[in-house]
JSON list of C-alpha atoms in Angstrom, two decimals:
[
{"chain": "A", "resi": 654, "resn": "MET", "atom": "CA", "xyz": [20.16, -21.13, -3.07]},
{"chain": "A", "resi": 655, "resn": "GLU", "atom": "CA", "xyz": [20.20, -24.46, -1.37]},
{"chain": "A", "resi": 656, "resn": "ARG", "atom": "CA", "xyz": [23.91, -24.63, -4.73]},
{"chain": "A", "resi": 657, "resn": "LEU", "atom": "CA", "xyz": [24.79, -21.94, -2.86]},
{"chain": "A", "resi": 658, "resn": "ILE", "atom": "CA", "xyz": [24.24, -22.75, 0.96]},
{"chain": "A", "resi": 659, "resn": "ALA", "atom": "CA", "xyz": [25.64, -26.06, 0.96]},
{"chain": "A", "resi": 660, "resn": "ARG", "atom": "CA", "xyz": [28.56, -25.08, -1.79]},
{"chain": "A", "resi": 661, "resn": "LEU", "atom": "CA", "xyz": [29.17, -22.61, 2.26]},
{"chain": "A", "resi": 662, "resn": "GLY", "atom": "CA", "xyz": [29.34, -26.55, 3.53]},
{"chain": "A", "resi": 663, "resn": "LEU", "atom": "CA", "xyz": [25.43, -25.23, 5.50]},
{"chain": "A", "resi": 664, "resn": "ASN", "atom": "CA", "xyz": [22.54, -27.22, 5.48]},
{"chain": "A", "resi": 665, "resn": "LEU", "atom": "CA", "xyz": [19.09, -25.43, 5.03]},
{"chain": "A", "resi": 666, "resn": "ALA", "atom": "CA", "xyz": [17.11, -28.69, 6.56]},
{"chain": "A", "resi": 667, "resn": "HIS", "atom": "CA", "xyz": [20.02, -28.85, 9.29]},
{"chain": "A", "resi": 668, "resn": "CYS", "atom": "CA", "xyz": [19.70, -24.48, 9.76]},
{"chain": "A", "resi": 669, "resn": "ARG", "atom": "CA", "xyz": [16.08, -24.88, 9.65]},
{"chain": "A", "resi": 670, "resn": "LYS", "atom": "CA", "xyz": [16.47, -27.52, 12.56]},
{"chain": "A", "resi": 671, "resn": "TYR", "atom": "CA", "xyz": [18.97, -26.30, 14.69]},
{"chain": "A", "resi": 672, "resn": "LEU", "atom": "CA", "xyz": [19.94, -22.73, 14.61]},
{"chain": "A", "resi": 673, "resn": "GLY", "atom": "CA", "xyz": [17.03, -21.12, 13.99]},
{"chain": "A", "resi": 674, "resn": "LEU", "atom": "CA", "xyz": [15.93, -19.93, 10.54]},
{"chain": "A", "resi": 675, "resn": "ARG", "atom": "CA", "xyz": [12.38, -19.91, 10.42]},
{"chain": "A", "resi": 676, "resn": "HIS", "atom": "CA", "xyz": [10.30, -20.66, 6.51]},
{"chain": "A", "resi": 677, "resn": "ARG", "atom": "CA", "xyz": [10.23, -16.48, 6.06]},
{"chain": "A", "resi": 678, "resn": "THR", "atom": "CA", "xyz": [13.05, -16.39, 6.03]},
{"chain": "A", "resi": 679, "resn": "VAL", "atom": "CA", "xyz": [13.78, -18.67, 3.90]},
{"chain": "A", "resi": 680, "resn": "GLU", "atom": "CA", "xyz": [10.89, -17.88, 1.44]},
{"chain": "A", "resi": 681, "resn": "ARG", "atom": "CA", "xyz": [12.54, -13.47, 1.26]},
{"chain": "A", "resi": 682, "resn": "MET", "atom": "CA", "xyz": [15.84, -15.32, 1.09]},
{"chain": "A", "resi": 683, "resn": "MET", "atom": "CA", "xyz": [14.49, -17.15, -1.53]},
{"chain": "A", "resi": 684, "resn": "SER", "atom": "CA", "xyz": [12.75, -13.92, -2.79]},
{"chain": "A", "resi": 685, "resn": "HIS", "atom": "CA", "xyz": [15.90, -12.23, -2.79]},
{"chain": "A", "resi": 686, "resn": "CYS", "atom": "CA", "xyz": [17.84, -15.34, -4.83]},
{"chain": "A", "resi": 687, "resn": "ALA", "atom": "CA", "xyz": [15.40, -15.40, -7.47]},
{"chain": "A", "resi": 688, "resn": "ALA", "atom": "CA", "xyz": [15.68, -10.94, -8.03]},
{"chain": "A", "resi": 689, "resn": "CYS", "atom": "CA", "xyz": [19.49, -10.62, -7.86]},
{"chain": "A", "resi": 690, "resn": "GLY", "atom": "CA", "xyz": [20.85, -8.97, -10.96]},
{"chain": "A", "resi": 691, "resn": "GLU", "atom": "CA", "xyz": [23.75, -11.92, -10.56]},
{"chain": "A", "resi": 692, "resn": "SER", "atom": "CA", "xyz": [22.33, -14.93, -10.67]},
{"chain": "A", "resi": 693, "resn": "GLU", "atom": "CA", "xyz": [24.24, -14.79, -13.87]},
{"chain": "A", "resi": 694, "resn": "THR", "atom": "CA", "xyz": [27.77, -14.38, -12.13]},
{"chain": "A", "resi": 695, "resn": "CYS", "atom": "CA", "xyz": [26.33, -16.26, -9.21]},
{"chain": "A", "resi": 696, "resn": "ARG", "atom": "CA", "xyz": [26.05, -19.17, -11.16]},
{"chain": "A", "resi": 697, "resn": "ALA", "atom": "CA", "xyz": [29.57, -19.07, -12.83]},
{"chain": "A", "resi": 698, "resn": "THR", "atom": "CA", "xyz": [31.04, -18.62, -9.20]},
{"chain": "A", "resi": 699, "resn": "LEU", "atom": "CA", "xyz": [29.36, -22.37, -8.49]},
{"chain": "A", "resi": 700, "resn": "ALA", "atom": "CA", "xyz": [30.28, -23.07, -10.89]},
{"chain": "A", "resi": 701, "resn": "GLN", "atom": "CA", "xyz": [34.06, -22.91, -11.03]},
{"chain": "A", "resi": 702, "resn": "THR", "atom": "CA", "xyz": [34.65, -23.36, -6.86]},
{"chain": "A", "resi": 703, "resn": "GLN", "atom": "CA", "xyz": [34.84, -26.57, -5.82]},
{"chain": "A", "resi": 704, "resn": "GLY", "atom": "CA", "xyz": [34.73, -27.31, -1.91]},
{"chain": "A", "resi": 705, "resn": "VAL", "atom": "CA", "xyz": [33.11, -25.39, 0.68]},
{"chain": "A", "resi": 706, "resn": "MET", "atom": "CA", "xyz": [33.79, -21.98, -0.18]},
{"chain": "A", "resi": 707, "resn": "ALA", "atom": "CA", "xyz": [35.10, -20.27, 2.39]},
{"chain": "A", "resi": 708, "resn": "GLU", "atom": "CA", "xyz": [31.64, -17.03, 1.88]},
{"chain": "A", "resi": 709, "resn": "PRO", "atom": "CA", "xyz": [29.06, -15.50, 0.08]},
{"chain": "A", "resi": 710, "resn": "PRO", "atom": "CA", "xyz": [30.19, -13.58, -2.76]},
{"chain": "A", "resi": 711, "resn": "ALA", "atom": "CA", "xyz": [29.92, -9.88, -1.74]},
{"chain": "A", "resi": 712, "resn": "TYR", "atom": "CA", "xyz": [27.04, -8.65, -3.88]},
{"chain": "A", "resi": 713, "resn": "CYS", "atom": "CA", "xyz": [24.74, -11.51, -2.28]},
{"chain": "A", "resi": 714, "resn": "TYR", "atom": "CA", "xyz": [21.38, -10.36, -0.90]},
{"chain": "A", "resi": 715, "resn": "ASN", "atom": "CA", "xyz": [21.88, -13.36, 1.74]},
{"chain": "A", "resi": 716, "resn": "ARG", "atom": "CA", "xyz": [25.32, -12.99, 2.39]},
{"chain": "A", "resi": 717, "resn": "LYS", "atom": "CA", "xyz": [24.98, -11.62, 6.05]},
{"chain": "A", "resi": 718, "resn": "ILE", "atom": "CA", "xyz": [22.44, -13.80, 7.09]},
{"chain": "A", "resi": 719, "resn": "LEU", "atom": "CA", "xyz": [24.12, -16.68, 5.08]},
{"chain": "A", "resi": 720, "resn": "LEU", "atom": "CA", "xyz": [27.56, -15.73, 6.82]},
{"chain": "A", "resi": 721, "resn": "LYS", "atom": "CA", "xyz": [25.22, -15.51, 10.62]},
{"chain": "A", "resi": 722, "resn": "LEU", "atom": "CA", "xyz": [24.00, -19.17, 10.00]},
{"chain": "A", "resi": 723, "resn": "ARG", "atom": "CA", "xyz": [27.43, -20.20, 9.36]},
{"chain": "A", "resi": 724, "resn": "THR", "atom": "CA", "xyz": [29.09, -17.95, 12.74]},
{"chain": "A", "resi": 725, "resn": "ARG", "atom": "CA", "xyz": [25.72, -19.90, 14.51]},
{"chain": "A", "resi": 726, "resn": "ARG", "atom": "CA", "xyz": [26.40, -23.65, 13.37]},
{"chain": "A", "resi": 727, "resn": "GLN", "atom": "CA", "xyz": [30.14, -22.72, 14.40]},
{"chain": "A", "resi": 728, "resn": "GLU", "atom": "CA", "xyz": [29.15, -22.24, 18.05]},
{"chain": "A", "resi": 729, "resn": "ALA", "atom": "CA", "xyz": [26.84, -24.88, 18.12]},
{"chain": "A", "resi": 730, "resn": "HIS", "atom": "CA", "xyz": [29.50, -27.57, 16.93]},
{"chain": "A", "resi": 731, "resn": "ALA", "atom": "CA", "xyz": [31.79, -25.77, 19.30]},
{"chain": "A", "resi": 732, "resn": "ASP", "atom": "CA", "xyz": [29.45, -26.34, 21.80]},
{"chain": "A", "resi": 733, "resn": "SER", "atom": "CA", "xyz": [28.82, -29.51, 21.01]},
{"chain": "A", "resi": 734, "resn": "HIS", "atom": "CA", "xyz": [32.33, -31.30, 20.71]},
{"chain": "A", "resi": 735, "resn": "SER", "atom": "CA", "xyz": [32.60, -29.67, 24.35]},
{"chain": "A", "resi": 736, "resn": "ASN", "atom": "CA", "xyz": [30.09, -31.14, 25.41]},
{"chain": "A", "resi": 737, "resn": "SER", "atom": "CA", "xyz": [31.01, -34.83, 25.47]},
{"chain": "A", "resi": 738, "resn": "GLY", "atom": "CA", "xyz": [33.16, -35.50, 28.01]},
{"chain": "A", "resi": 739, "resn": "PRO", "atom": "CA", "xyz": [32.50, -38.09, 30.50]},
{"chain": "A", "resi": 740, "resn": "ASP", "atom": "CA", "xyz": [30.38, -35.73, 33.13]},
{"chain": "A", "resi": 741, "resn": "SER", "atom": "CA", "xyz": [27.54, -34.62, 29.84]},
{"chain": "A", "resi": 742, "resn": "VAL", "atom": "CA", "xyz": [24.24, -35.61, 29.74]},
{"chain": "A", "resi": 743, "resn": "GLY", "atom": "CA", "xyz": [23.10, -37.17, 27.39]},
{"chain": "A", "resi": 744, "resn": "ASP", "atom": "CA", "xyz": [22.57, -35.58, 23.73]},
{"chain": "A", "resi": 745, "resn": "SER", "atom": "CA", "xyz": [19.59, -36.19, 21.90]}
]
């Protein structure tokens, strides 16, 4: 699961700290991944794909949450850039 998350351009620790991903959700995602009947296909896809993947595979049980996390990350990234002008209050 962590390889897929990384291949989508996400970082699990960052998602937990800054995007509101709860520990319980991570556990549920890991359980879905472990029980998936497409694990060999997923491993092969990850091995064959170079760089950042456009989206999770269609069969991925965690697809919806992964897409939501990526959207949140993109929104947070856009917000941080729009607030970086001279009138912005310090980043922390």
